[in-house]
Tab-separated table of C-alpha atoms in Angstrom:
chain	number	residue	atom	x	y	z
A	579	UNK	CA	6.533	5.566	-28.487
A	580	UNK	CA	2.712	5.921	-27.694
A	581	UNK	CA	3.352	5.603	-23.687
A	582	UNK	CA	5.628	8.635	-23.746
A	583	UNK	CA	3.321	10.748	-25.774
A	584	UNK	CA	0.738	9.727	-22.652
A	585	UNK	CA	2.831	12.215	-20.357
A	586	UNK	CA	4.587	14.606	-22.362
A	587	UNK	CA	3.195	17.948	-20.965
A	588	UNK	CA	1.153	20.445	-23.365
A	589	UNK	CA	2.181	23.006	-24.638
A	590	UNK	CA	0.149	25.576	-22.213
A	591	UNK	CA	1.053	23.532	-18.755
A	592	UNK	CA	-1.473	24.062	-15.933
A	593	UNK	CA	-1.079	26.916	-13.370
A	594	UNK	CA	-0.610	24.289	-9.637
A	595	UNK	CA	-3.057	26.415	-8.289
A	596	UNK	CA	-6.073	24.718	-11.380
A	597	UNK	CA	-4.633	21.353	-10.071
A	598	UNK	CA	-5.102	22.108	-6.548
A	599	UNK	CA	-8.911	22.953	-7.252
A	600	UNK	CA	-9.255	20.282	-9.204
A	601	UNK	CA	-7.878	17.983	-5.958
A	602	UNK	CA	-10.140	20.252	-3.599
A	603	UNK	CA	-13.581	18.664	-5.431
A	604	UNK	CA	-12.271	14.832	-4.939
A	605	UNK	CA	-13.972	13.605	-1.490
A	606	UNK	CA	-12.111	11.868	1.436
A	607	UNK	CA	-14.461	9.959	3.101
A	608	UNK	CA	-12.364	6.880	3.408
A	609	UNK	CA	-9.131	6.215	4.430
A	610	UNK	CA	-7.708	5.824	0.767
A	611	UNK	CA	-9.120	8.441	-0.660
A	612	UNK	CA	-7.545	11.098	1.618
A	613	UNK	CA	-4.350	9.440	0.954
A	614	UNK	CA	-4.231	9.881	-2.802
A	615	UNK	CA	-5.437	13.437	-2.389
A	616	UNK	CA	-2.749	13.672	0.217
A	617	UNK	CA	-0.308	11.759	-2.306
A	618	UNK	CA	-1.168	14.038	-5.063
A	619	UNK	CA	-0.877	17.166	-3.195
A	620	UNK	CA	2.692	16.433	-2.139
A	621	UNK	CA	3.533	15.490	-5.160
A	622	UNK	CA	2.508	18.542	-6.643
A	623	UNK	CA	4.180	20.725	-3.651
A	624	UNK	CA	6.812	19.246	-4.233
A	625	UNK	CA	8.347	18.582	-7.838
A	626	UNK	CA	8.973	15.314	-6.257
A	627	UNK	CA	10.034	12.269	-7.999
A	628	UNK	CA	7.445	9.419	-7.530
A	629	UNK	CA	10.379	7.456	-6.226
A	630	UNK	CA	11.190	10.071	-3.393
A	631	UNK	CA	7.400	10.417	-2.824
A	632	UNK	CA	6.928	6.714	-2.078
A	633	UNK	CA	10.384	6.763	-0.057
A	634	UNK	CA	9.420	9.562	2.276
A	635	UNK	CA	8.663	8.563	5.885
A	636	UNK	CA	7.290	10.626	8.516
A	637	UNK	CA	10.857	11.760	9.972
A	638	UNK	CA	10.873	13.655	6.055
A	639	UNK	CA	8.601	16.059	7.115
A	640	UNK	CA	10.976	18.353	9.359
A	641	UNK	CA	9.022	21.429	9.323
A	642	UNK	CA	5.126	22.116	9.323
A	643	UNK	CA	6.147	23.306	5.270
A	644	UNK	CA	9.310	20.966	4.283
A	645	UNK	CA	9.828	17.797	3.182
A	646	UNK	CA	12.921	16.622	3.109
A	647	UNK	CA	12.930	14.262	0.103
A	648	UNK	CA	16.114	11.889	-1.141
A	649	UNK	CA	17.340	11.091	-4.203
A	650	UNK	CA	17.911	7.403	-4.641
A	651	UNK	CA	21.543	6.494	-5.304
A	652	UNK	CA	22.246	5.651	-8.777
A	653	UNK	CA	25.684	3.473	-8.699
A	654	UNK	CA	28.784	6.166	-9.263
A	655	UNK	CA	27.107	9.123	-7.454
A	656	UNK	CA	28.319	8.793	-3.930
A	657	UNK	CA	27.065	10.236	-1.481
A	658	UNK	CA	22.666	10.050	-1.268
A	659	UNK	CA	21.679	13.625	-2.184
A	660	UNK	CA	18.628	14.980	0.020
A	661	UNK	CA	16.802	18.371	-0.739
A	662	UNK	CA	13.952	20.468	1.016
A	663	UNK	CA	10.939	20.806	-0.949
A	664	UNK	CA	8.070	23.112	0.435
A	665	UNK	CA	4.300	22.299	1.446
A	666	UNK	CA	1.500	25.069	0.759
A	667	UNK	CA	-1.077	25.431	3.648
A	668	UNK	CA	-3.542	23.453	2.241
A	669	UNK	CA	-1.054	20.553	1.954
A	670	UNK	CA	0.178	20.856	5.055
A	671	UNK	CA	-3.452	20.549	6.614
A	672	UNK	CA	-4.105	17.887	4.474
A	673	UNK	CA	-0.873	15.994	6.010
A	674	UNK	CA	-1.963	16.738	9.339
A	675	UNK	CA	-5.127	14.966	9.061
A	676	UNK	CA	-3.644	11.778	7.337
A	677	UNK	CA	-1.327	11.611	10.224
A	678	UNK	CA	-3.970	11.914	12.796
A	679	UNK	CA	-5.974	9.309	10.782
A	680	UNK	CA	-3.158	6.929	9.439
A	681	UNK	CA	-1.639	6.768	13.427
A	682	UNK	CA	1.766	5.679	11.995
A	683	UNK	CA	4.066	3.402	13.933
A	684	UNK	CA	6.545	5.390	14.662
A	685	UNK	CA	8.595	8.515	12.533
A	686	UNK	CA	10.441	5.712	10.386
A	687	UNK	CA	6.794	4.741	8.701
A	688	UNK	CA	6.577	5.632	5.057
A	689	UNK	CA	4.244	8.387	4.376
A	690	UNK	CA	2.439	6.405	1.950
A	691	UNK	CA	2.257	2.750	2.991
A	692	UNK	CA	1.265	-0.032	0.970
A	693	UNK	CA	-2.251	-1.327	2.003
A	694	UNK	CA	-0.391	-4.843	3.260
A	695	UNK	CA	1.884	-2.491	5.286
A	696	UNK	CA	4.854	-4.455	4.026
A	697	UNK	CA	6.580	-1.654	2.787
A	698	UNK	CA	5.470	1.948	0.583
A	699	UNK	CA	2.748	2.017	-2.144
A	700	UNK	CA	3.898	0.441	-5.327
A	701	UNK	CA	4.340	2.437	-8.482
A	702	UNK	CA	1.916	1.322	-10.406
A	703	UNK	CA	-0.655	2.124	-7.702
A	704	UNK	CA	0.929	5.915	-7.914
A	705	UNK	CA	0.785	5.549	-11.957
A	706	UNK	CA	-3.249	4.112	-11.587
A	707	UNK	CA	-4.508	7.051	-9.046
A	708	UNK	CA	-2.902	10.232	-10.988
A	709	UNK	CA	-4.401	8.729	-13.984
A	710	UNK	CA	-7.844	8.116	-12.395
A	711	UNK	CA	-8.302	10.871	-11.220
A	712	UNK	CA	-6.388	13.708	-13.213
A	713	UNK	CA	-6.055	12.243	-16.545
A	714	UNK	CA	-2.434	12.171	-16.761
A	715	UNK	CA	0.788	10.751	-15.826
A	716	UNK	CA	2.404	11.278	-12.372
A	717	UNK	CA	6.029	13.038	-14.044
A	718	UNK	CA	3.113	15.935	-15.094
A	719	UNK	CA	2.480	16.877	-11.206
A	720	UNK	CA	6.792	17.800	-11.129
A	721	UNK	CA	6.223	19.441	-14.730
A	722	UNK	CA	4.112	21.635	-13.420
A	723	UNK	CA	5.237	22.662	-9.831
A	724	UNK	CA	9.295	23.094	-11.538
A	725	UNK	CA	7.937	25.029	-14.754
A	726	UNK	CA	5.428	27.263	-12.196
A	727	UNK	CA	8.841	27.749	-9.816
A	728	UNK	CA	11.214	27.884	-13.196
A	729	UNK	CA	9.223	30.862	-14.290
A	730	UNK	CA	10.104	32.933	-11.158
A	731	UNK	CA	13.161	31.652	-9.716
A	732	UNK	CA	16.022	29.297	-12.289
A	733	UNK	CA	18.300	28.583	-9.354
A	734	UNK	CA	15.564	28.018	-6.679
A	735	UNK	CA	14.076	25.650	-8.960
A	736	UNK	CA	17.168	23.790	-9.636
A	737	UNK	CA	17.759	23.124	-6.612
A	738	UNK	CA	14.332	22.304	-5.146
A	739	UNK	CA	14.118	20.179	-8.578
A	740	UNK	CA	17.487	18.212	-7.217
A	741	UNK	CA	19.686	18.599	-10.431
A	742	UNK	CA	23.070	18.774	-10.877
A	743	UNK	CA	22.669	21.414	-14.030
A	744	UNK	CA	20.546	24.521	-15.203
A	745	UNK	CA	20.079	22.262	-18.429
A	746	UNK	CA	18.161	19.704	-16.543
A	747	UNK	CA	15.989	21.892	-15.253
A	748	UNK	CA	15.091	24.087	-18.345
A	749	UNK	CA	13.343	20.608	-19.594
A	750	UNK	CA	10.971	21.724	-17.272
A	751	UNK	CA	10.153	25.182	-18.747
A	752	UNK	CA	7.574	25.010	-20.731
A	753	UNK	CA	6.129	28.380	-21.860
A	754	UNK	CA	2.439	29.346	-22.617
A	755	UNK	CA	1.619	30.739	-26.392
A	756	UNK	CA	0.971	34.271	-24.745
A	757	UNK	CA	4.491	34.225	-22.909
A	758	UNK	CA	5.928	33.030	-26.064
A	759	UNK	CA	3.728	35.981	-28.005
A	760	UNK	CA	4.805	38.809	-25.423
A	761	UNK	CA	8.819	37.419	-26.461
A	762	UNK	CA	8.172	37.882	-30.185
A	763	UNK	CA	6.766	41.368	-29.476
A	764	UNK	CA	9.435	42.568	-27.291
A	765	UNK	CA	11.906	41.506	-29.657
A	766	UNK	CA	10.754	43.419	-32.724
């Protein structure tokens, strides 16, 4: 029971814009490190899975600010589901330069290769490098971008989320002790 209590989010979630600052200060002076600010950046964009992130290949990214991320198929679900996510800017810039660095093979190259280039980086390496360097565990980084989206759009973050149901996605909402105050009030 410990583990889970490692990534449960708080009870006032981060604002993805204090995580993006906080991913702005970490250098990239060598190859890895501006792949795990990279990796954490999409993540965060994205609400992606860490399965989908480490999945993604270079044909994903269709559009300077989509990702095209899939779902892997759980036996009894058919057909592969794939979704758009969206990339800010500052992601997308980031991406750029990776790419220009990394000089993939060709489009069918994951995004995130594993340093023996035998295949995509492992999850425990994703696991290691969120908790290095943000003090938590990767599910947080989709916490946060679905609650931020959640707030403003239900349906829009259903479906960038990839579930089948509302109720799935209001696991994700997770609302501050002044948003719960401002409730109270308005009710009385």
């Amino acid at each position: 029971m410990t583990s889970l209590t490692n990534w449960l989010p708080p009870a006032d979630i981060p604002d993805p814009s204090t995580i993006h600052g906080k991913l702005d200060g970490l250098p990239r002076r060598t190859m890895s490190q501006l792949r795990d600010v990279v990796l954490l950046s999409v993540m965060l964009d994205s609400g992606g899975r860490v399965s989908e992130i480490l999945n993604a290949r270079w044909e994903d990214w269709v559009d300077k600010d989509v990702l095209v991320l899939t779902t892997l198929k759980r036996r009894g679900l058919g057909k592969t589901p794939r979704r758009e996510t969206f990339l800010t800017p500052a992601t997308q810039a980031l991406l750029a330069a990776y790419r220009r660095r990394y000089k993939p093979n060709n489009e069918r190259s994951y995004i995130f290769p594993s340093s023996r280039n035998s295949g995509h980086l492992s999850r425990r390496a994703v696991v290691n490098t969120v908790h290095r360097l943000l003090k938590f565990h990767p599910h947080m980084l989709r916490h946060i971008r679905i609650n931020a989206l959640a707030h403003t759009d239900l349906a829009s973050a259903q479906r960038i989320a990839g579930h089948a149901s509302l109720g799935s996605t209001g696991v994700y909402l997770h609302p501050s002790l002044n948003e719960m105050r401002q409730v109270f009030k308005q009710s009385n």
